[in-house]
Tab-separated table of C-alpha atoms and ligand atoms in Angstrom:
chain	number	residue	atom	x	y	z
A	28	MET	CA	-0.006	-0.015	0.012
A	29	ALA	CA	2.620	2.514	1.119
A	30	ALA	CA	4.872	1.523	-1.768
A	31	ALA	CA	2.075	2.047	-4.250
A	32	LEU	CA	1.214	5.470	-2.887
A	33	SER	CA	4.798	6.785	-2.834
A	34	SER	CA	5.146	5.697	-6.441
A	35	LYS	CA	6.966	7.945	-8.903
A	36	ALA	CA	3.649	9.227	-10.299
A	37	SER	CA	2.331	10.468	-6.956
A	38	ILE	CA	5.641	12.114	-6.065
A	39	ALA	CA	5.912	13.762	-9.456
A	40	GLN	CA	2.353	15.039	-9.005
A	41	ALA	CA	3.184	16.405	-5.550
A	42	VAL	CA	6.409	18.045	-6.678
A	43	ALA	CA	4.665	19.658	-9.644
A	44	CYS	CA	2.565	21.936	-7.515
A	45	GLY	CA	4.384	25.141	-6.781
A	46	THR	CA	6.379	26.699	-3.913
A	47	PRO	CA	8.321	24.634	-1.350
A	48	ALA	CA	5.668	25.356	1.301
A	49	ARG	CA	2.890	24.164	-0.969
A	50	ARG	CA	4.999	21.215	-2.071
A	51	GLN	CA	5.320	20.287	1.574
A	52	ALA	CA	1.585	20.543	2.105
A	53	ARG	CA	0.942	18.444	-0.932
A	54	PHE	CA	3.206	15.651	0.365
A	55	ALA	CA	1.330	15.741	3.657
A	56	VAL	CA	-1.920	15.166	1.807
A	57	VAL	CA	-0.427	12.250	-0.078
A	58	ARG	CA	0.702	10.681	3.254
A	59	VAL	CA	-2.689	11.136	4.962
A	60	ASN	CA	-4.382	9.545	1.988
A	61	ALA	CA	-2.271	6.475	2.519
A	62	LEU	CA	-4.547	5.794	5.510
A	63	ALA	CA	-7.710	6.341	3.536
A	64	GLN	CA	-10.075	3.430	3.180
A	65	LYS	CA	-13.014	3.180	0.815
A	66	ALA	CA	-16.478	2.394	2.063
A	67	GLU	CA	-19.079	1.695	-0.648
A	68	TYR	CA	-22.433	2.895	0.711
A	69	ILE	CA	-25.165	0.796	-0.884
A	70	TRP	CA	-28.948	1.326	-0.871
A	71	TYR	CA	-32.032	0.456	-2.918
A	72	ASP	CA	-34.280	3.092	-4.335
A	73	GLY	CA	-37.702	1.455	-4.479
A	74	GLN	CA	-38.144	2.909	-7.933
A	75	GLU	CA	-39.444	1.014	-10.912
A	76	GLY	CA	-36.707	1.248	-13.412
A	77	GLN	CA	-34.419	-0.753	-15.704
A	78	ALA	CA	-36.366	-0.706	-18.900
A	79	VAL	CA	-34.466	-3.745	-20.184
A	80	LYS	CA	-36.874	-6.699	-20.321
A	81	GLY	CA	-39.364	-5.428	-17.790
A	82	ALA	CA	-39.277	-3.498	-14.545
A	83	VAL	CA	-37.078	-4.240	-11.589
A	84	PHE	CA	-38.582	-2.989	-8.393
A	85	ASN	CA	-35.433	-2.294	-6.386
A	86	GLU	CA	-32.703	-0.517	-8.274
A	87	MET	CA	-29.425	-0.819	-6.438
A	88	ARG	CA	-27.519	2.431	-5.934
A	89	SER	CA	-24.148	3.161	-4.303
A	90	LYS	CA	-21.479	5.767	-3.820
A	91	THR	CA	-18.045	5.757	-2.358
A	92	LYS	CA	-17.040	7.340	0.944
A	93	VAL	CA	-13.359	7.733	1.615
A	94	LEU	CA	-12.715	7.448	5.340
A	95	GLN	CA	-9.546	9.156	6.453
A	96	LYS	CA	-8.676	6.505	8.976
A	97	PRO	CA	-8.131	2.731	8.992
A	98	ILE	CA	-11.276	0.561	9.187
A	99	THR	CA	-10.989	-1.609	12.267
A	100	SER	CA	-14.570	-2.601	12.867
A	101	MET	CA	-17.498	-4.109	10.892
A	102	ASN	CA	-20.002	-2.571	13.357
A	103	PRO	CA	-22.375	-0.411	11.300
A	104	ALA	CA	-22.897	1.933	14.256
A	105	GLU	CA	-19.229	3.006	13.917
A	106	PHE	CA	-19.796	4.211	10.349
A	107	PRO	CA	-21.056	7.782	9.822
A	108	GLU	CA	-24.425	8.466	8.318
A	109	TRP	CA	-24.307	10.082	4.900
A	110	SER	CA	-26.790	11.715	2.572
A	111	PHE	CA	-27.703	11.619	-1.058
A	112	ASP	CA	-29.816	13.489	-3.577
A	113	GLY	CA	-33.152	11.738	-3.328
A	114	SER	CA	-34.569	13.704	-6.256
A	115	SER	CA	-32.284	11.680	-8.554
A	116	THR	CA	-33.494	8.337	-7.252
A	117	GLY	CA	-37.235	8.933	-7.113
A	118	GLN	CA	-37.079	9.239	-3.312
A	119	ALA	CA	-37.519	12.994	-2.821
A	120	GLU	CA	-38.660	16.213	-4.446
A	121	GLY	CA	-36.060	18.548	-5.898
A	122	LYS	CA	-36.908	21.294	-3.420
A	123	ASN	CA	-36.284	19.146	-0.377
A	124	SER	CA	-34.012	16.496	-1.861
A	125	ASP	CA	-31.692	15.252	0.904
A	126	CYS	CA	-32.234	11.693	2.128
A	127	ILE	CA	-30.119	10.093	4.855
A	128	LEU	CA	-28.142	6.864	4.477
A	129	ARG	CA	-27.909	4.934	7.756
A	130	PRO	CA	-25.360	2.082	7.833
A	131	VAL	CA	-27.040	-1.180	8.878
A	132	TYR	CA	-24.681	-3.957	7.709
A	133	VAL	CA	-20.958	-3.890	6.928
A	134	CYS	CA	-18.808	-6.521	5.199
A	135	PRO	CA	-15.399	-6.738	3.426
A	136	ASP	CA	-15.398	-5.386	-0.155
A	137	PRO	CA	-14.373	-8.387	-2.268
A	138	ILE	CA	-13.791	-6.232	-5.370
A	139	ARG	CA	-11.545	-3.527	-3.933
A	140	GLY	CA	-10.040	-5.927	-1.456
A	141	GLY	CA	-7.667	-4.760	1.329
A	142	ASP	CA	-9.485	-3.195	4.291
A	143	ASN	CA	-12.161	-1.604	2.123
A	144	VAL	CA	-15.778	-2.372	2.940
A	145	LEU	CA	-19.320	-2.509	1.589
A	146	VAL	CA	-21.849	-0.699	3.749
A	147	MET	CA	-25.504	-1.617	3.279
A	148	CYS	CA	-27.712	1.304	4.319
A	149	ASP	CA	-31.364	2.011	4.855
A	150	VAL	CA	-32.837	5.317	3.833
A	151	LEU	CA	-34.279	7.931	6.195
A	152	ASP	CA	-35.857	11.254	5.307
A	153	ALA	CA	-34.353	14.574	6.369
A	154	GLU	CA	-36.182	14.294	9.757
A	155	HIS	CA	-34.622	10.847	10.414
A	156	VAL	CA	-37.963	9.055	9.824
A	157	PRO	CA	-37.670	5.856	7.752
A	158	HIS	CA	-38.393	6.722	4.138
A	159	GLU	CA	-41.501	5.145	2.601
A	160	THR	CA	-39.257	2.927	0.417
A	161	ASN	CA	-37.513	1.644	3.615
A	162	SER	CA	-38.952	-1.865	3.772
A	163	ARG	CA	-36.200	-2.887	6.148
A	164	ALA	CA	-37.493	-0.554	8.857
A	165	LYS	CA	-40.984	-2.014	8.401
A	166	LEU	CA	-39.569	-5.480	8.989
A	167	GLU	CA	-37.487	-4.337	11.979
A	168	ALA	CA	-40.627	-2.814	13.538
A	169	ILE	CA	-42.521	-6.183	13.788
A	170	ILE	CA	-39.622	-8.156	15.276
A	171	ASN	CA	-40.760	-8.548	18.898
A	172	ASP	CA	-39.839	-11.046	21.621
A	173	LYS	CA	-42.280	-13.651	20.366
A	174	VAL	CA	-40.597	-13.536	16.921
A	175	LYS	CA	-37.138	-13.690	18.463
A	176	GLU	CA	-38.124	-16.724	20.521
A	177	GLU	CA	-39.077	-18.594	17.335
A	178	ALA	CA	-35.707	-17.667	15.679
A	179	PRO	CA	-37.025	-17.615	12.114
A	180	LEU	CA	-34.596	-18.585	9.348
A	181	PHE	CA	-34.839	-17.905	5.593
A	182	GLY	CA	-33.203	-19.385	2.537
A	183	PHE	CA	-33.690	-17.035	-0.413
A	184	GLU	CA	-33.264	-18.597	-3.886
A	185	GLN	CA	-32.421	-15.585	-6.035
A	186	GLU	CA	-32.902	-16.324	-9.735
A	187	TYR	CA	-31.755	-13.907	-12.413
A	188	THR	CA	-31.293	-13.699	-16.183
A	189	MET	CA	-28.161	-12.550	-17.897
A	190	LEU	CA	-28.543	-10.119	-20.833
A	191	ALA	CA	-26.095	-8.818	-23.358
A	192	LYS	CA	-25.945	-5.052	-23.884
A	193	GLY	CA	-29.175	-4.095	-25.684
A	194	GLY	CA	-31.309	-6.696	-23.845
A	195	HIS	CA	-30.685	-9.864	-25.805
A	196	ILE	CA	-30.494	-12.904	-23.503
A	197	TYR	CA	-26.803	-13.659	-23.021
A	198	GLY	CA	-25.533	-16.540	-25.178
A	199	TRP	CA	-28.691	-16.882	-27.247
A	200	PRO	CA	-28.126	-16.919	-31.040
A	201	ALA	CA	-28.588	-13.509	-32.639
A	202	GLY	CA	-32.208	-13.047	-33.728
A	203	GLY	CA	-33.091	-16.632	-32.815
A	204	TYR	CA	-33.671	-19.130	-30.032
A	205	PRO	CA	-31.590	-21.862	-28.420
A	206	ALA	CA	-32.852	-25.475	-28.234
A	207	PRO	CA	-36.113	-25.928	-26.234
A	208	GLN	CA	-35.760	-26.093	-22.444
A	209	GLY	CA	-34.496	-29.404	-21.137
A	210	PRO	CA	-30.700	-29.655	-20.963
A	211	PHE	CA	-30.005	-26.362	-19.306
A	212	TYR	CA	-31.062	-26.737	-15.645
A	213	CYS	CA	-27.890	-27.615	-13.652
A	214	GLY	CA	-26.326	-28.179	-17.083
A	215	VAL	CA	-22.719	-28.353	-18.121
A	216	GLY	CA	-21.023	-27.819	-21.441
A	217	PHE	CA	-20.529	-25.079	-24.001
A	218	GLU	CA	-23.805	-25.717	-25.840
A	219	SER	CA	-25.882	-25.693	-22.613
A	220	VAL	CA	-24.488	-23.147	-20.251
A	221	TYR	CA	-24.123	-19.409	-20.887
A	222	GLY	CA	-22.377	-16.954	-18.572
A	223	ARG	CA	-20.739	-19.215	-16.015
A	224	PRO	CA	-17.662	-16.959	-15.594
A	225	LEU	CA	-19.864	-14.191	-14.147
A	226	ALA	CA	-21.850	-16.662	-11.951
A	227	GLU	CA	-18.569	-18.050	-10.565
A	228	ALA	CA	-17.032	-14.634	-10.003
A	229	HIS	CA	-20.198	-13.624	-8.182
A	230	LEU	CA	-20.079	-16.675	-5.974
A	231	ASP	CA	-16.428	-15.947	-5.141
A	232	ALA	CA	-17.275	-12.372	-4.315
A	233	CYS	CA	-20.120	-13.356	-2.038
A	234	VAL	CA	-17.866	-15.807	-0.181
A	235	LYS	CA	-15.089	-13.207	0.174
A	236	ALA	CA	-17.633	-10.685	1.450
A	237	GLY	CA	-18.581	-13.163	4.207
A	238	LEU	CA	-22.158	-13.555	2.983
A	239	ILE	CA	-23.996	-16.762	3.891
A	240	ILE	CA	-24.369	-18.036	0.362
A	241	SER	CA	-25.374	-21.674	0.117
A	242	GLY	CA	-24.946	-22.414	-3.578
A	243	ILE	CA	-25.453	-21.511	-7.262
A	244	ASN	CA	-26.930	-23.373	-10.227
A	245	ALA	CA	-27.700	-22.826	-13.883
A	246	GLU	CA	-31.476	-22.551	-14.356
A	247	VAL	CA	-34.129	-24.007	-16.685
A	248	MET	CA	-33.981	-21.270	-19.248
A	249	PRO	CA	-30.481	-20.884	-20.763
A	250	GLY	CA	-28.806	-17.709	-19.577
A	251	GLN	CA	-30.789	-17.886	-16.326
A	252	TRP	CA	-28.991	-18.590	-13.017
A	253	GLU	CA	-29.678	-18.837	-9.311
A	254	PHE	CA	-27.806	-18.171	-6.086
A	255	GLN	CA	-29.068	-18.945	-2.618
A	256	ILE	CA	-28.592	-16.719	0.429
A	257	GLY	CA	-29.236	-18.417	3.785
A	258	PRO	CA	-30.206	-19.846	6.081
A	259	THR	CA	-30.133	-16.462	7.716
A	260	GLY	CA	-32.208	-14.439	10.173
A	261	PRO	CA	-34.848	-11.882	9.027
A	262	LEU	CA	-32.845	-8.661	8.664
A	263	GLU	CA	-29.670	-10.460	7.672
A	264	THR	CA	-31.535	-12.187	4.809
A	265	GLY	CA	-32.600	-8.852	3.301
A	266	ASP	CA	-29.230	-7.182	3.845
A	267	GLN	CA	-27.257	-10.051	2.308
A	268	VAL	CA	-29.613	-10.443	-0.667
A	269	MET	CA	-29.306	-6.714	-1.389
A	270	ILE	CA	-25.479	-6.873	-1.196
A	271	ALA	CA	-25.406	-9.939	-3.382
A	272	ARG	CA	-27.621	-8.165	-5.969
A	273	TRP	CA	-25.349	-5.183	-5.889
A	274	LEU	CA	-22.262	-7.421	-6.383
A	275	LEU	CA	-23.935	-9.098	-9.354
A	276	HIS	CA	-24.560	-5.756	-11.078
A	277	ARG	CA	-21.110	-4.461	-10.179
A	278	LEU	CA	-19.307	-7.536	-11.551
A	279	GLY	CA	-21.549	-7.334	-14.633
A	280	GLU	CA	-19.733	-4.075	-15.423
A	281	GLU	CA	-16.477	-6.051	-15.744
A	282	PHE	CA	-18.016	-8.904	-17.734
A	283	GLY	CA	-20.237	-6.793	-20.008
A	284	ILE	CA	-23.312	-8.665	-18.776
A	285	ILE	CA	-26.574	-7.132	-17.460
A	286	SER	CA	-28.450	-9.115	-14.849
A	287	THR	CA	-32.196	-8.683	-14.699
A	288	PHE	CA	-34.611	-9.811	-11.986
A	289	ALA	CA	-37.600	-9.363	-14.253
A	290	PRO	CA	-40.138	-12.156	-13.553
A	291	LYS	CA	-40.722	-13.153	-17.210
A	292	PRO	CA	-37.900	-11.927	-19.422
A	293	MET	CA	-38.920	-14.200	-22.282
A	294	LYS	CA	-42.534	-14.678	-23.210
A	295	GLY	CA	-43.691	-18.092	-24.389
A	296	ASP	CA	-42.479	-21.528	-23.418
A	297	TRP	CA	-39.650	-20.346	-21.188
A	298	ASN	CA	-39.453	-20.455	-17.438
A	299	GLY	CA	-39.963	-17.233	-15.494
A	300	THR	CA	-37.573	-15.961	-12.841
A	301	GLY	CA	-38.479	-16.337	-9.200
A	302	ALA	CA	-37.240	-16.015	-5.683
A	303	HIS	CA	-38.455	-19.067	-3.766
A	304	THR	CA	-38.268	-18.294	-0.087
A	305	ASN	CA	-37.554	-21.200	2.291
A	306	TYR	CA	-38.818	-20.506	5.824
A	307	SER	CA	-38.575	-22.191	9.183
A	308	THR	CA	-39.186	-21.410	12.812
A	309	LYS	CA	-37.782	-23.135	15.898
A	310	SER	CA	-41.080	-25.073	16.244
A	311	MET	CA	-40.815	-26.297	12.660
A	312	ARG	CA	-37.228	-27.440	13.068
A	313	GLU	CA	-37.882	-29.438	16.256
A	314	ASP	CA	-39.057	-33.015	16.283
A	315	GLY	CA	-42.719	-33.157	15.248
A	316	GLY	CA	-42.258	-29.792	13.494
A	317	MET	CA	-44.614	-30.868	10.670
A	318	LYS	CA	-47.475	-29.693	12.848
A	319	ALA	CA	-46.070	-26.156	12.967
A	320	ILE	CA	-45.408	-26.280	9.238
A	321	GLU	CA	-49.007	-27.275	8.554
A	322	ALA	CA	-50.336	-24.573	10.873
A	323	ALA	CA	-48.260	-21.953	9.094
A	324	ILE	CA	-49.550	-23.095	5.702
A	325	GLU	CA	-53.134	-22.978	6.963
A	326	ARG	CA	-52.625	-19.356	8.013
A	327	LEU	CA	-50.854	-18.459	4.746
A	328	SER	CA	-53.781	-19.938	2.777
A	329	LYS	CA	-55.976	-17.196	4.282
A	330	CYS	CA	-53.832	-14.230	3.131
A	331	HIS	CA	-52.813	-15.255	-0.357
A	332	PRO	CA	-53.917	-11.990	-2.020
A	333	GLU	CA	-51.945	-9.903	0.459
A	334	HIS	CA	-48.745	-11.814	-0.321
A	335	ILE	CA	-49.375	-11.778	-4.102
A	336	SER	CA	-49.901	-7.986	-4.075
A	337	GLN	CA	-46.352	-7.503	-2.676
A	338	TYR	CA	-44.479	-10.408	-4.240
A	339	GLY	CA	-42.962	-8.528	-7.161
A	340	THR	CA	-43.840	-6.341	-10.114
A	341	GLY	CA	-45.043	-8.217	-13.186
A	342	ASN	CA	-45.344	-11.532	-11.300
A	343	GLU	CA	-48.686	-12.210	-13.032
A	344	GLU	CA	-46.766	-12.969	-16.205
A	345	ARG	CA	-44.792	-15.618	-14.363
A	346	LEU	CA	-47.431	-17.273	-12.119
A	347	THR	CA	-49.463	-18.829	-14.904
A	348	GLY	CA	-49.841	-22.375	-13.575
A	349	LYS	CA	-47.261	-23.525	-16.136
A	350	HIS	CA	-43.450	-23.689	-15.924
A	351	GLU	CA	-43.289	-24.906	-12.327
A	352	THR	CA	-45.640	-22.294	-10.914
A	353	CYS	CA	-49.137	-22.251	-9.436
A	354	ASP	CA	-51.713	-19.987	-11.070
A	355	ILE	CA	-51.616	-16.533	-9.415
A	356	ASN	CA	-55.259	-16.788	-8.198
A	357	THR	CA	-54.900	-20.223	-6.635
A	358	PHE	CA	-53.315	-21.241	-3.311
A	359	ARG	CA	-52.176	-24.823	-3.242
A	360	PHE	CA	-49.592	-26.667	-1.177
A	361	GLY	CA	-48.042	-30.045	-1.629
A	362	VAL	CA	-45.107	-32.349	-0.875
A	363	ALA	CA	-42.381	-32.119	-3.563
A	364	ASP	CA	-44.990	-30.315	-5.776
A	365	ARG	CA	-43.300	-27.724	-7.948
A	366	GLY	CA	-46.662	-26.573	-9.287
A	367	SER	CA	-47.802	-25.508	-5.822
A	368	SER	CA	-47.736	-22.129	-4.061
A	369	ILE	CA	-46.097	-23.685	-0.977
A	370	ARG	CA	-43.985	-26.792	-1.301
A	371	ILE	CA	-42.952	-29.123	1.483
A	372	PRO	CA	-39.633	-30.598	0.351
A	373	LEU	CA	-39.628	-34.400	0.353
A	374	PRO	CA	-36.804	-34.698	2.899
A	375	VAL	CA	-38.801	-32.480	5.259
A	376	GLN	CA	-41.880	-34.727	4.837
A	377	LEU	CA	-39.660	-37.817	5.558
A	378	ALA	CA	-38.088	-36.220	8.647
A	379	GLY	CA	-41.425	-34.846	9.878
A	380	LYS	CA	-39.743	-31.452	10.509
A	381	GLY	CA	-37.797	-28.690	8.798
A	382	TYR	CA	-39.043	-25.865	6.614
A	383	LEU	CA	-41.500	-24.860	3.897
A	384	GLU	CA	-40.840	-23.250	0.532
A	385	ASP	CA	-42.878	-20.285	-0.598
A	386	ARG	CA	-42.627	-20.496	-4.408
A	387	ARG	CA	-44.677	-17.386	-5.162
A	388	PRO	CA	-42.222	-14.449	-4.920
A	389	ALA	CA	-40.864	-13.099	-8.160
A	390	ALA	CA	-37.142	-12.544	-8.634
A	391	ASN	CA	-37.621	-8.813	-8.317
A	392	VAL	CA	-39.397	-9.057	-4.967
A	393	ASP	CA	-38.156	-6.966	-2.029
A	394	PRO	CA	-36.576	-9.566	0.283
A	395	TYR	CA	-37.354	-7.567	3.434
A	396	THR	CA	-41.020	-7.564	2.394
A	397	VAL	CA	-41.244	-11.332	1.805
A	398	VAL	CA	-39.663	-11.981	5.188
A	399	ARG	CA	-41.983	-9.474	6.886
A	400	LEU	CA	-45.133	-10.981	5.411
A	401	LEU	CA	-44.109	-14.538	6.296
A	402	ILE	CA	-43.376	-13.566	9.901
A	403	LYS	CA	-46.453	-11.368	10.276
A	404	ASN	CA	-48.875	-13.911	8.852
A	405	THR	CA	-47.519	-17.028	10.586
A	406	LEU	CA	-46.119	-15.841	13.921
A	407	LEU	CA	-48.006	-12.681	14.958
B	510	LIG	P1	-34.542	-26.057	-4.336
B	510	LIG	O1	-34.498	-27.529	-4.194
B	510	LIG	O2	-35.900	-25.497	-4.159
B	510	LIG	O3	-33.841	-25.598	-5.589
B	510	LIG	P2	-32.287	-24.771	-2.944
B	510	LIG	O4	-31.305	-25.808	-2.530
B	510	LIG	O5	-31.963	-23.945	-4.124
B	510	LIG	O6	-33.709	-25.509	-3.067
B	510	LIG	O7	-32.528	-23.776	-1.761
B	510	LIG	C1	-32.901	-24.140	-0.467
B	510	LIG	C2	-32.559	-23.042	0.503
B	510	LIG	O8	-33.162	-23.367	1.732
B	510	LIG	C3	-31.107	-22.896	0.759
B	510	LIG	O9	-30.770	-21.511	0.733
B	510	LIG	C4	-30.935	-23.398	2.154
B	510	LIG	O10	-29.892	-22.812	2.861
B	510	LIG	C5	-32.282	-23.043	2.782
B	510	LIG	N1	-32.650	-23.841	3.978
B	510	LIG	C6	-32.250	-25.090	4.360
B	510	LIG	N2	-32.779	-25.402	5.525
B	510	LIG	C7	-33.524	-24.345	5.916
B	510	LIG	C8	-34.321	-24.073	7.096
B	510	LIG	N3	-34.463	-24.961	8.060
B	510	LIG	N4	-34.931	-22.878	7.158
B	510	LIG	C9	-34.818	-21.986	6.199
B	510	LIG	N5	-34.080	-22.176	5.053
B	510	LIG	C10	-33.469	-23.338	4.925
B	511	LIG	MN1	-23.192	16.173	-6.653
B	512	LIG	MN1	-33.026	-23.678	-5.965
B	513	LIG	MN1	-34.561	-22.179	-9.122
B	514	LIG	MN1	-36.829	-23.783	-4.939
């Protein structure tokens, strides 16, 4: 680090600026900057954007804060709040445009390396009230002692589709289609799998960032992939999914690949893109937990419309009853049934305990919102 900063270029730059006194000052600045660490402040805007292949509800945003001291802690409370121009992200009016970024989760920055960090933030308005787009605060508000006692865990299967610049699905023949679906899910080989270098780089980055990522796989539609975050607690799930989404977009800059979370990027006989959310409580994980799983499903069956209304933009194009989904207006559950709304995995049925899988959320769902609805409608 020191060697790099006292390189010939920096010294030449310092020497080039004027009188001996100013030269001295300039050197001092160069030395102080040797301590500087970069913190990438990340947030989501809650704006419908990304015109490419349909809307994505949460657009990731970030900017870099240079901290003039070494970073010695990953405690978000030790990072300063910051602000941004909310009028440029659809979060404020131009006349009163400042929004506050409050650090909530900090991890190593796997791209910059060194002691640099990523800082996930939630958004407050100028009066320090959670912004209306701040779904994290809404989740935090319902976590009471009863919820904590049940120690809910989530496994979030984040599917996404890779696009080339211009919106063409990555790896698909120009102006045409690949072979029909069949060989692509968990596939291997040059003719079946498109975009693995980005998926691998993303997995590496998530691991280096210390995220709890449990795997990746190529999906049913070629050019479509999945990574899984979890099992993680409620807030952690949202924070880590958001950082993983940001990393995917950021690495896409290097690979020249756009990742979209649009629920149905390709009309017709092609699978949509979802975010199955696996969910368990302490009662479900204990012996005889099937009873708690069934009770949770019974309660979920009564608030299907509420979930559907918040499970992603454009999800109606995906939940058709075909392509491993249940029709959007129907609530059905079943063991090992991939055409259900809620699936009980076969190993869970055999063990009589474990977790359930909510198959309804679209890939562009807000993870804090799925987690909040599952907790609210099964535990509270
Ligand atoms: P699928 O067979 O549906 O493709 P995946 O293996 O992709 O399932 O994802 C399952 C997810 O469920 C993983 O993220 C895993 O960590 C998570 N998971 C496993 N056990 C639990 C549990 N008890 N509670 C919540 N999530 C769990
Ligand atoms: Mn500016
Ligand atoms: Mn999966
Ligand atoms: Mn999948
Ligand atoms: Mn699944």
